[in-house]
mmCIF file of C-alpha atoms in Angstrom:
data_model
loop_
_atom_site.group_PDB
_atom_site.id
_atom_site.type_symbol
_atom_site.label_atom_id
_atom_site.label_comp_id
_atom_site.label_asym_id
_atom_site.label_seq_id
_atom_site.Cartn_x
_atom_site.Cartn_y
_atom_site.Cartn_z
ATOM 1 C CA MET A 1 -41.683 28.646 14.538
ATOM 2 C CA ILE A 2 -41.753 26.027 12.037
ATOM 3 C CA PRO A 3 -39.969 28.022 9.150
ATOM 4 C CA THR A 4 -37.052 28.911 11.656
ATOM 5 C CA LEU A 5 -37.035 25.002 12.909
ATOM 6 C CA TYR A 6 -36.516 24.107 9.387
ATOM 7 C CA PHE A 7 -33.666 26.393 8.879
ATOM 8 C CA THR A 8 -32.028 25.239 11.994
ATOM 9 C CA PHE A 9 -32.310 21.913 10.686
ATOM 10 C CA LEU A 10 -30.841 22.772 7.416
ATOM 11 C CA LEU A 11 -27.798 24.543 8.897
ATOM 12 C CA ILE A 12 -27.052 21.587 11.247
ATOM 13 C CA ASN A 13 -27.493 19.282 8.270
ATOM 14 C CA ARG A 14 -25.301 21.083 6.235
ATOM 15 C CA LYS A 15 -22.435 21.482 8.947
ATOM 16 C CA VAL A 16 -22.801 17.504 9.332
ATOM 17 C CA LYS A 17 -22.362 16.926 5.676
ATOM 18 C CA TYR A 18 -19.500 19.488 5.364
ATOM 19 C CA GLU A 19 -17.871 17.522 8.696
ATOM 20 C CA GLN A 20 -18.510 13.936 7.017
ATOM 21 C CA THR A 21 -16.729 15.105 3.603
ATOM 22 C CA MET A 22 -14.011 16.937 5.314
ATOM 23 C CA THR A 23 -13.465 13.453 7.299
ATOM 24 C CA ALA A 24 -13.666 11.656 4.385
ATOM 25 C CA THR A 25 -11.250 13.833 2.457
ATOM 26 C CA MET A 26 -8.741 13.800 5.312
ATOM 27 C CA THR A 27 -8.933 9.893 5.316
ATOM 28 C CA GLU A 28 -8.220 9.919 1.678
ATOM 29 C CA ASP A 29 -5.423 12.263 1.905
ATOM 30 C CA ARG A 30 -3.841 10.665 4.812
ATOM 31 C CA LEU A 31 -3.834 7.226 2.620
ATOM 32 C CA SER A 32 -2.645 9.133 -0.579
ATOM 33 C CA GLU A 33 0.371 10.468 2.022
ATOM 34 C CA THR A 34 0.906 6.905 3.433
ATOM 35 C CA PHE A 35 0.939 5.506 -0.087
ATOM 36 C CA ALA A 36 3.552 8.595 -1.516
ATOM 37 C CA ALA A 37 5.684 7.932 1.487
ATOM 38 C CA LEU A 38 5.912 4.188 0.921
ATOM 39 C CA ALA A 39 6.902 4.754 -2.947
ATOM 40 C CA ASN A 40 10.440 4.551 -2.126
ATOM 41 C CA PRO A 41 12.845 1.755 -1.635
ATOM 42 C CA MET A 42 15.120 3.576 1.086
ATOM 43 C CA ARG A 43 12.085 4.832 3.055
ATOM 44 C CA ARG A 44 10.620 1.020 3.074
ATOM 45 C CA ALA A 45 14.523 -0.291 4.044
ATOM 46 C CA ILE A 46 14.154 2.353 6.938
ATOM 47 C CA LEU A 47 10.713 0.684 8.152
ATOM 48 C CA ILE A 48 11.964 -2.472 7.928
ATOM 49 C CA ARG A 49 15.152 -1.425 10.004
ATOM 50 C CA LEU A 50 12.733 0.251 12.655
ATOM 51 C CA ALA A 51 10.499 -2.975 12.489
ATOM 52 C CA ASP A 52 13.228 -4.365 14.804
ATOM 53 C CA GLY A 53 13.406 -1.678 17.167
ATOM 54 C CA GLU A 54 13.994 1.951 17.890
ATOM 55 C CA ALA A 55 17.100 3.440 16.478
ATOM 56 C CA SER A 56 18.879 6.762 16.159
ATOM 57 C CA VAL A 57 19.462 8.351 12.495
ATOM 58 C CA ASN A 58 22.932 7.530 12.727
ATOM 59 C CA GLU A 59 21.953 3.664 13.588
ATOM 60 C CA ILE A 60 19.465 3.655 10.810
ATOM 61 C CA ALA A 61 22.115 5.333 8.180
ATOM 62 C CA ALA A 62 25.203 2.956 9.242
ATOM 63 C CA PRO A 63 24.427 -0.007 6.729
ATOM 64 C CA PHE A 64 23.255 2.499 3.639
ATOM 65 C CA ASP A 65 25.843 4.074 1.474
ATOM 66 C CA VAL A 66 23.879 7.720 1.448
ATOM 67 C CA THR A 67 24.690 10.773 3.340
ATOM 68 C CA LEU A 68 23.110 11.428 6.969
ATOM 69 C CA PRO A 69 21.077 14.355 5.461
ATOM 70 C CA ALA A 70 19.421 12.315 2.888
ATOM 71 C CA ILE A 71 18.405 9.754 5.569
ATOM 72 C CA SER A 72 16.970 12.581 7.784
ATOM 73 C CA ARG A 73 15.069 13.657 4.465
ATOM 74 C CA HIS A 74 13.530 10.288 4.158
ATOM 75 C CA ILE A 75 12.801 10.095 8.009
ATOM 76 C CA LYS A 76 11.249 13.562 7.688
ATOM 77 C CA VAL A 77 8.555 12.147 5.176
ATOM 78 C CA LEU A 78 7.883 9.271 6.950
ATOM 79 C CA GLU A 79 7.426 11.197 9.967
ATOM 80 C CA GLN A 80 4.993 13.501 8.090
ATOM 81 C CA ALA A 81 2.734 10.523 7.004
ATOM 82 C CA GLY A 82 2.835 9.241 10.538
ATOM 83 C CA LEU A 83 4.721 5.938 9.901
ATOM 84 C CA VAL A 84 7.597 7.130 12.244
ATOM 85 C CA THR A 85 7.612 9.352 15.577
ATOM 86 C CA GLN A 86 10.993 10.359 16.807
ATOM 87 C CA GLY A 87 11.828 10.791 20.648
ATOM 88 C CA LYS A 88 12.144 14.254 22.373
ATOM 89 C CA ARG A 89 15.396 13.217 24.550
ATOM 90 C CA ALA A 90 18.046 15.995 23.851
ATOM 91 C CA GLN A 91 20.817 13.630 23.523
ATOM 92 C CA TYR A 92 19.325 10.546 21.801
ATOM 93 C CA ARG A 93 16.495 10.832 20.126
ATOM 94 C CA PRO A 94 15.401 7.413 18.741
ATOM 95 C CA CYS A 95 12.876 6.737 15.745
ATOM 96 C CA LYS A 96 10.113 4.495 16.264
ATOM 97 C CA ILE A 97 7.979 2.779 13.757
ATOM 98 C CA GLU A 98 4.070 3.517 14.037
ATOM 99 C CA ALA A 99 2.351 0.926 12.321
ATOM 100 C CA SER A 100 -1.203 2.400 12.190
ATOM 101 C CA PRO A 101 -1.023 3.982 8.694
ATOM 102 C CA LEU A 102 0.213 0.712 7.703
ATOM 103 C CA LYS A 103 -2.711 -1.130 8.903
ATOM 104 C CA GLU A 104 -4.903 1.214 7.187
ATOM 105 C CA ILE A 105 -3.211 0.283 3.946
ATOM 106 C CA SER A 106 -3.525 -3.413 4.781
ATOM 107 C CA ALA A 107 -7.374 -2.842 5.170
ATOM 108 C CA TRP A 108 -7.947 -0.807 1.898
ATOM 109 C CA THR A 109 -5.871 -3.710 0.270
ATOM 110 C CA GLU A 110 -7.883 -6.263 1.669
ATOM 111 C CA GLN A 111 -11.074 -5.204 -0.074
ATOM 112 C CA TYR A 112 -9.669 -6.514 -3.452
ATOM 113 C CA ARG A 113 -8.461 -9.932 -1.976
ATOM 114 C CA PRO A 114 -11.809 -11.589 -3.562
ATOM 115 C CA ILE A 115 -10.324 -10.601 -6.965
ATOM 116 C CA TRP A 116 -6.874 -11.975 -6.903
ATOM 117 C CA GLU A 117 -8.096 -15.046 -5.021
ATOM 118 C CA ALA A 118 -10.551 -15.499 -8.145
ATOM 119 C CA ARG A 119 -7.972 -15.476 -10.165
ATOM 120 C CA PHE A 120 -6.042 -18.028 -8.584
ATOM 121 C CA ASP A 121 -9.117 -19.899 -8.409
ATOM 122 C CA ARG A 122 -9.850 -19.974 -11.944
ATOM 123 C CA MET A 123 -6.222 -20.721 -12.696
ATOM 124 C CA ASP A 124 -6.362 -23.584 -10.089
ATOM 125 C CA ASP A 125 -9.406 -24.818 -12.007
ATOM 126 C CA TYR A 126 -7.663 -24.743 -15.248
ATOM 127 C CA LEU A 127 -4.614 -26.751 -14.047
ATOM 128 C CA GLN A 128 -7.049 -29.281 -12.750
ATOM 129 C CA GLN A 129 -8.706 -29.773 -15.999
ATOM 130 C CA ILE A 130 -5.416 -30.179 -17.414
ATOM 131 C CA GLN A 131 -4.548 -32.642 -15.208
ATOM 132 C CA ASP A 132 -7.854 -34.510 -15.537
ATOM 133 C CA ASN A 133 -7.893 -34.530 -19.572
ATOM 134 C CA PRO A 134 -4.384 -34.313 -20.423
ATOM 135 C CA LYS A 135 -5.026 -35.524 -23.904
ATOM 136 C CA GLU A 136 -8.245 -33.247 -24.099
ATOM 137 C CA ASN A 137 -5.960 -30.216 -23.841
ATOM 138 C CA SER A 138 -2.886 -31.145 -25.818
ATOM 139 C CA LYS A 139 -4.962 -31.301 -28.977
ATOM 140 C CA MET B 1 43.393 -24.977 -16.623
ATOM 141 C CA ILE B 2 42.618 -24.191 -13.032
ATOM 142 C CA PRO B 3 43.024 -20.401 -13.615
ATOM 143 C CA THR B 4 40.584 -20.682 -16.542
ATOM 144 C CA LEU B 5 37.688 -22.570 -14.693
ATOM 145 C CA TYR B 6 38.498 -20.145 -11.567
ATOM 146 C CA PHE B 7 37.772 -17.186 -14.062
ATOM 147 C CA THR B 8 34.719 -18.728 -15.755
ATOM 148 C CA PHE B 9 33.322 -19.425 -12.257
ATOM 149 C CA LEU B 10 34.110 -15.583 -11.083
ATOM 150 C CA LEU B 11 32.316 -14.784 -14.290
ATOM 151 C CA ILE B 12 28.965 -16.971 -13.927
ATOM 152 C CA ASN B 13 29.232 -16.001 -10.230
ATOM 153 C CA ARG B 14 29.355 -12.265 -11.094
ATOM 154 C CA LYS B 15 26.555 -12.544 -13.818
ATOM 155 C CA VAL B 16 24.076 -14.432 -11.095
ATOM 156 C CA LYS B 17 24.951 -11.740 -8.524
ATOM 157 C CA TYR B 18 24.142 -9.132 -11.031
ATOM 158 C CA GLU B 19 20.974 -11.078 -11.706
ATOM 159 C CA GLN B 20 19.852 -11.355 -8.415
ATOM 160 C CA THR B 21 20.485 -7.486 -7.768
ATOM 161 C CA MET B 22 18.636 -6.610 -10.946
ATOM 162 C CA THR B 23 15.645 -8.698 -9.810
ATOM 163 C CA ALA B 24 15.810 -7.467 -6.392
ATOM 164 C CA THR B 25 15.833 -3.840 -7.867
ATOM 165 C CA MET B 26 13.026 -4.558 -10.107
ATOM 166 C CA THR B 27 10.883 -5.945 -7.509
ATOM 167 C CA GLU B 28 11.555 -2.785 -5.522
ATOM 168 C CA ASP B 29 10.865 -0.569 -8.292
ATOM 169 C CA ARG B 30 7.329 -2.563 -9.372
ATOM 170 C CA LEU B 31 6.492 -1.975 -5.484
ATOM 171 C CA SER B 32 7.608 1.842 -5.669
ATOM 172 C CA GLU B 33 5.679 2.120 -8.886
ATOM 173 C CA THR B 34 2.487 0.289 -7.257
ATOM 174 C CA PHE B 35 2.688 2.569 -4.328
ATOM 175 C CA ALA B 36 3.288 5.619 -6.420
ATOM 176 C CA ALA B 37 -0.101 4.986 -8.508
ATOM 177 C CA LEU B 38 -1.810 4.330 -5.477
ATOM 178 C CA ALA B 39 -1.353 7.899 -4.040
ATOM 179 C CA ASN B 40 -3.750 9.566 -5.629
ATOM 180 C CA PRO B 41 -7.866 9.335 -4.483
ATOM 181 C CA MET B 42 -9.033 9.641 -7.998
ATOM 182 C CA ARG B 43 -6.838 6.544 -8.985
ATOM 183 C CA ARG B 44 -7.846 4.608 -5.963
ATOM 184 C CA ALA B 45 -11.770 5.483 -7.046
ATOM 185 C CA ILE B 46 -11.092 4.367 -10.493
ATOM 186 C CA LEU B 47 -9.881 0.924 -9.009
ATOM 187 C CA ILE B 48 -12.756 0.780 -6.876
ATOM 188 C CA ARG B 49 -15.252 1.472 -9.992
ATOM 189 C CA LEU B 50 -13.240 -1.764 -11.791
ATOM 190 C CA ALA B 51 -13.572 -3.866 -8.832
ATOM 191 C CA ASP B 52 -17.249 -3.896 -9.662
ATOM 192 C CA GLY B 53 -16.398 -4.822 -13.577
ATOM 193 C CA GLU B 54 -14.875 -3.815 -16.737
ATOM 194 C CA ALA B 55 -15.566 -0.391 -18.016
ATOM 195 C CA SER B 56 -14.842 1.947 -20.640
ATOM 196 C CA VAL B 57 -12.853 5.156 -20.294
ATOM 197 C CA ASN B 58 -16.422 7.025 -20.904
ATOM 198 C CA GLU B 59 -18.168 4.806 -18.193
ATOM 199 C CA ILE B 60 -15.255 5.365 -15.746
ATOM 200 C CA ALA B 61 -15.400 9.103 -16.201
ATOM 201 C CA ALA B 62 -19.039 9.445 -16.052
ATOM 202 C CA PRO B 63 -19.676 9.766 -12.236
ATOM 203 C CA PHE B 64 -16.657 12.279 -11.391
ATOM 204 C CA ASP B 65 -16.326 15.830 -12.518
ATOM 205 C CA VAL B 66 -13.398 15.636 -14.508
ATOM 206 C CA THR B 67 -12.489 15.987 -18.142
ATOM 207 C CA LEU B 68 -12.125 12.939 -20.179
ATOM 208 C CA PRO B 69 -8.374 13.695 -20.968
ATOM 209 C CA ALA B 70 -7.562 13.987 -16.977
ATOM 210 C CA ILE B 71 -9.264 10.331 -16.304
ATOM 211 C CA SER B 72 -7.263 8.890 -19.181
ATOM 212 C CA ARG B 73 -3.668 10.134 -17.625
ATOM 213 C CA HIS B 74 -4.877 8.724 -14.428
ATOM 214 C CA ILE B 75 -5.667 5.138 -16.158
ATOM 215 C CA LYS B 76 -2.251 5.701 -18.038
ATOM 216 C CA VAL B 77 -0.377 5.591 -14.785
ATOM 217 C CA LEU B 78 -2.410 2.715 -13.376
ATOM 218 C CA GLU B 79 -1.652 0.882 -16.728
ATOM 219 C CA GLN B 80 1.783 1.636 -16.355
ATOM 220 C CA ALA B 81 1.984 0.298 -12.612
ATOM 221 C CA GLY B 82 0.140 -3.014 -13.875
ATOM 222 C CA LEU B 83 -2.962 -2.339 -11.901
ATOM 223 C CA VAL B 84 -5.106 -1.661 -15.054
ATOM 224 C CA THR B 85 -5.152 -3.474 -18.522
ATOM 225 C CA GLN B 86 -7.150 -2.208 -21.528
ATOM 226 C CA GLY B 87 -8.730 -4.558 -24.059
ATOM 227 C CA LYS B 88 -7.787 -4.378 -27.846
ATOM 228 C CA ARG B 89 -10.907 -4.325 -29.593
ATOM 229 C CA ALA B 90 -11.145 -1.090 -31.819
ATOM 230 C CA GLN B 91 -14.695 0.119 -30.815
ATOM 231 C CA TYR B 92 -14.944 -0.745 -27.093
ATOM 232 C CA ARG B 93 -11.620 -0.911 -25.451
ATOM 233 C CA PRO B 94 -12.988 -1.916 -21.763
ATOM 234 C CA CYS B 95 -10.411 -1.164 -18.709
ATOM 235 C CA LYS B 96 -9.918 -4.171 -16.433
ATOM 236 C CA ILE B 97 -8.578 -4.232 -12.731
ATOM 237 C CA GLU B 98 -5.145 -6.486 -12.275
ATOM 238 C CA ALA B 99 -5.156 -7.336 -8.624
ATOM 239 C CA SER B 100 -1.851 -9.119 -8.400
ATOM 240 C CA PRO B 101 0.392 -5.627 -7.646
ATOM 241 C CA LEU B 102 -2.332 -5.183 -4.925
ATOM 242 C CA LYS B 103 -1.631 -8.750 -3.534
ATOM 243 C CA GLU B 104 1.997 -7.779 -3.533
ATOM 244 C CA ILE B 105 1.101 -4.620 -1.614
ATOM 245 C CA SER B 106 -0.720 -6.740 0.889
ATOM 246 C CA ALA B 107 2.055 -9.293 1.275
ATOM 247 C CA TRP B 108 4.309 -6.346 2.176
ATOM 248 C CA THR B 109 2.250 -4.757 4.406
ATOM 249 C CA GLU B 110 1.305 -8.197 6.349
ATOM 250 C CA GLN B 111 5.026 -8.164 7.723
ATOM 251 C CA TYR B 112 3.885 -5.236 9.822
ATOM 252 C CA ARG B 113 0.795 -6.968 11.399
ATOM 253 C CA PRO B 114 2.704 -8.297 14.675
ATOM 254 C CA ILE B 115 3.711 -4.768 15.382
ATOM 255 C CA TRP B 116 0.058 -3.173 15.045
ATOM 256 C CA GLU B 117 -1.332 -5.820 16.802
ATOM 257 C CA ALA B 118 1.024 -5.856 19.549
ATOM 258 C CA ARG B 119 0.066 -2.542 20.008
ATOM 259 C CA PHE B 120 -3.715 -3.223 20.418
ATOM 260 C CA ASP B 121 -3.077 -6.322 22.407
ATOM 261 C CA ARG B 122 -1.155 -3.692 24.932
ATOM 262 C CA MET B 123 -4.278 -1.392 24.813
ATOM 263 C CA ASP B 124 -6.343 -4.435 25.411
ATOM 264 C CA ASP B 125 -4.493 -5.117 28.261
ATOM 265 C CA TYR B 126 -4.540 -1.690 29.520
ATOM 266 C CA LEU B 127 -8.289 -1.441 29.303
ATOM 267 C CA GLN B 128 -8.832 -4.712 30.767
ATOM 268 C CA GLN B 129 -6.615 -3.786 33.826
ATOM 269 C CA ILE B 130 -9.079 -0.343 34.142
ATOM 270 C CA GLN B 131 -12.210 -2.561 34.337
ATOM 271 C CA ASP B 132 -10.362 -5.041 36.920
ATOM 272 C CA ASN B 133 -9.327 -2.281 39.069
ATOM 273 C CA PRO B 134 -11.529 0.823 38.487
ATOM 274 C CA LYS B 135 -10.664 2.283 41.551
ATOM 275 C CA GLU B 136 -6.942 1.863 41.359
ATOM 276 C CA ASN B 137 -7.068 3.526 38.078
ATOM 277 C CA SER B 138 -9.080 6.508 39.138
ATOM 278 C CA LYS B 139 -6.913 7.413 42.174
#
């Protein structure tokens, strides 16, 4: 009885660990996909356009000096990263920005805020020191 | 005299415009380079390690199941993106995190905050509405 229970426990435990690992890996991959999608000025420009409101592929392409297929490929990358969704209506399929992956990027970046703020604090201290003792520092 | 002045003005104007374009392009490329460097779970893990303090390539590699050359290549990508600097001392060349590109990423992402917050505001409104009129919504 006890060995059977223990074996069941081990199996469940292994399944939970596997699922935790898979979830962690999927989140990691999703972050990588978002970062990769954003690593292109044209795709970032498309997102800025969509932040103003929904737009068709033609409307998105209008201000850019690139072909429609090129714009479509960029939109496809943004869609795969979950940053853009496209409507399903037959005639007019507007693209819409989805900000939740950007929220994840923001949360990831925030963990480093203490580092860049510490750097600027040190710079502030240094500038304050120069102002307080101008002669001391110009020696 | 006036044509010469006008020509000089045009030249200066063109140079200024060119420099503005170059600066904008360089900032754009720098953002792309940062995003591309972050689009890899191993490189993000290295940054998290370095957020705890400086470390040599060997120290960085220790917890990972990868070869030293592989870690070195990832560090090289992070260095090229300005996210890591390496000390110049002959024996011990510790790697150090540089957070200013992460600050730029954070600032870029922040412009979309109103979009994701609006989405959650709408969700809050909806949940509030369900709580206020449970029967209304369960019909």
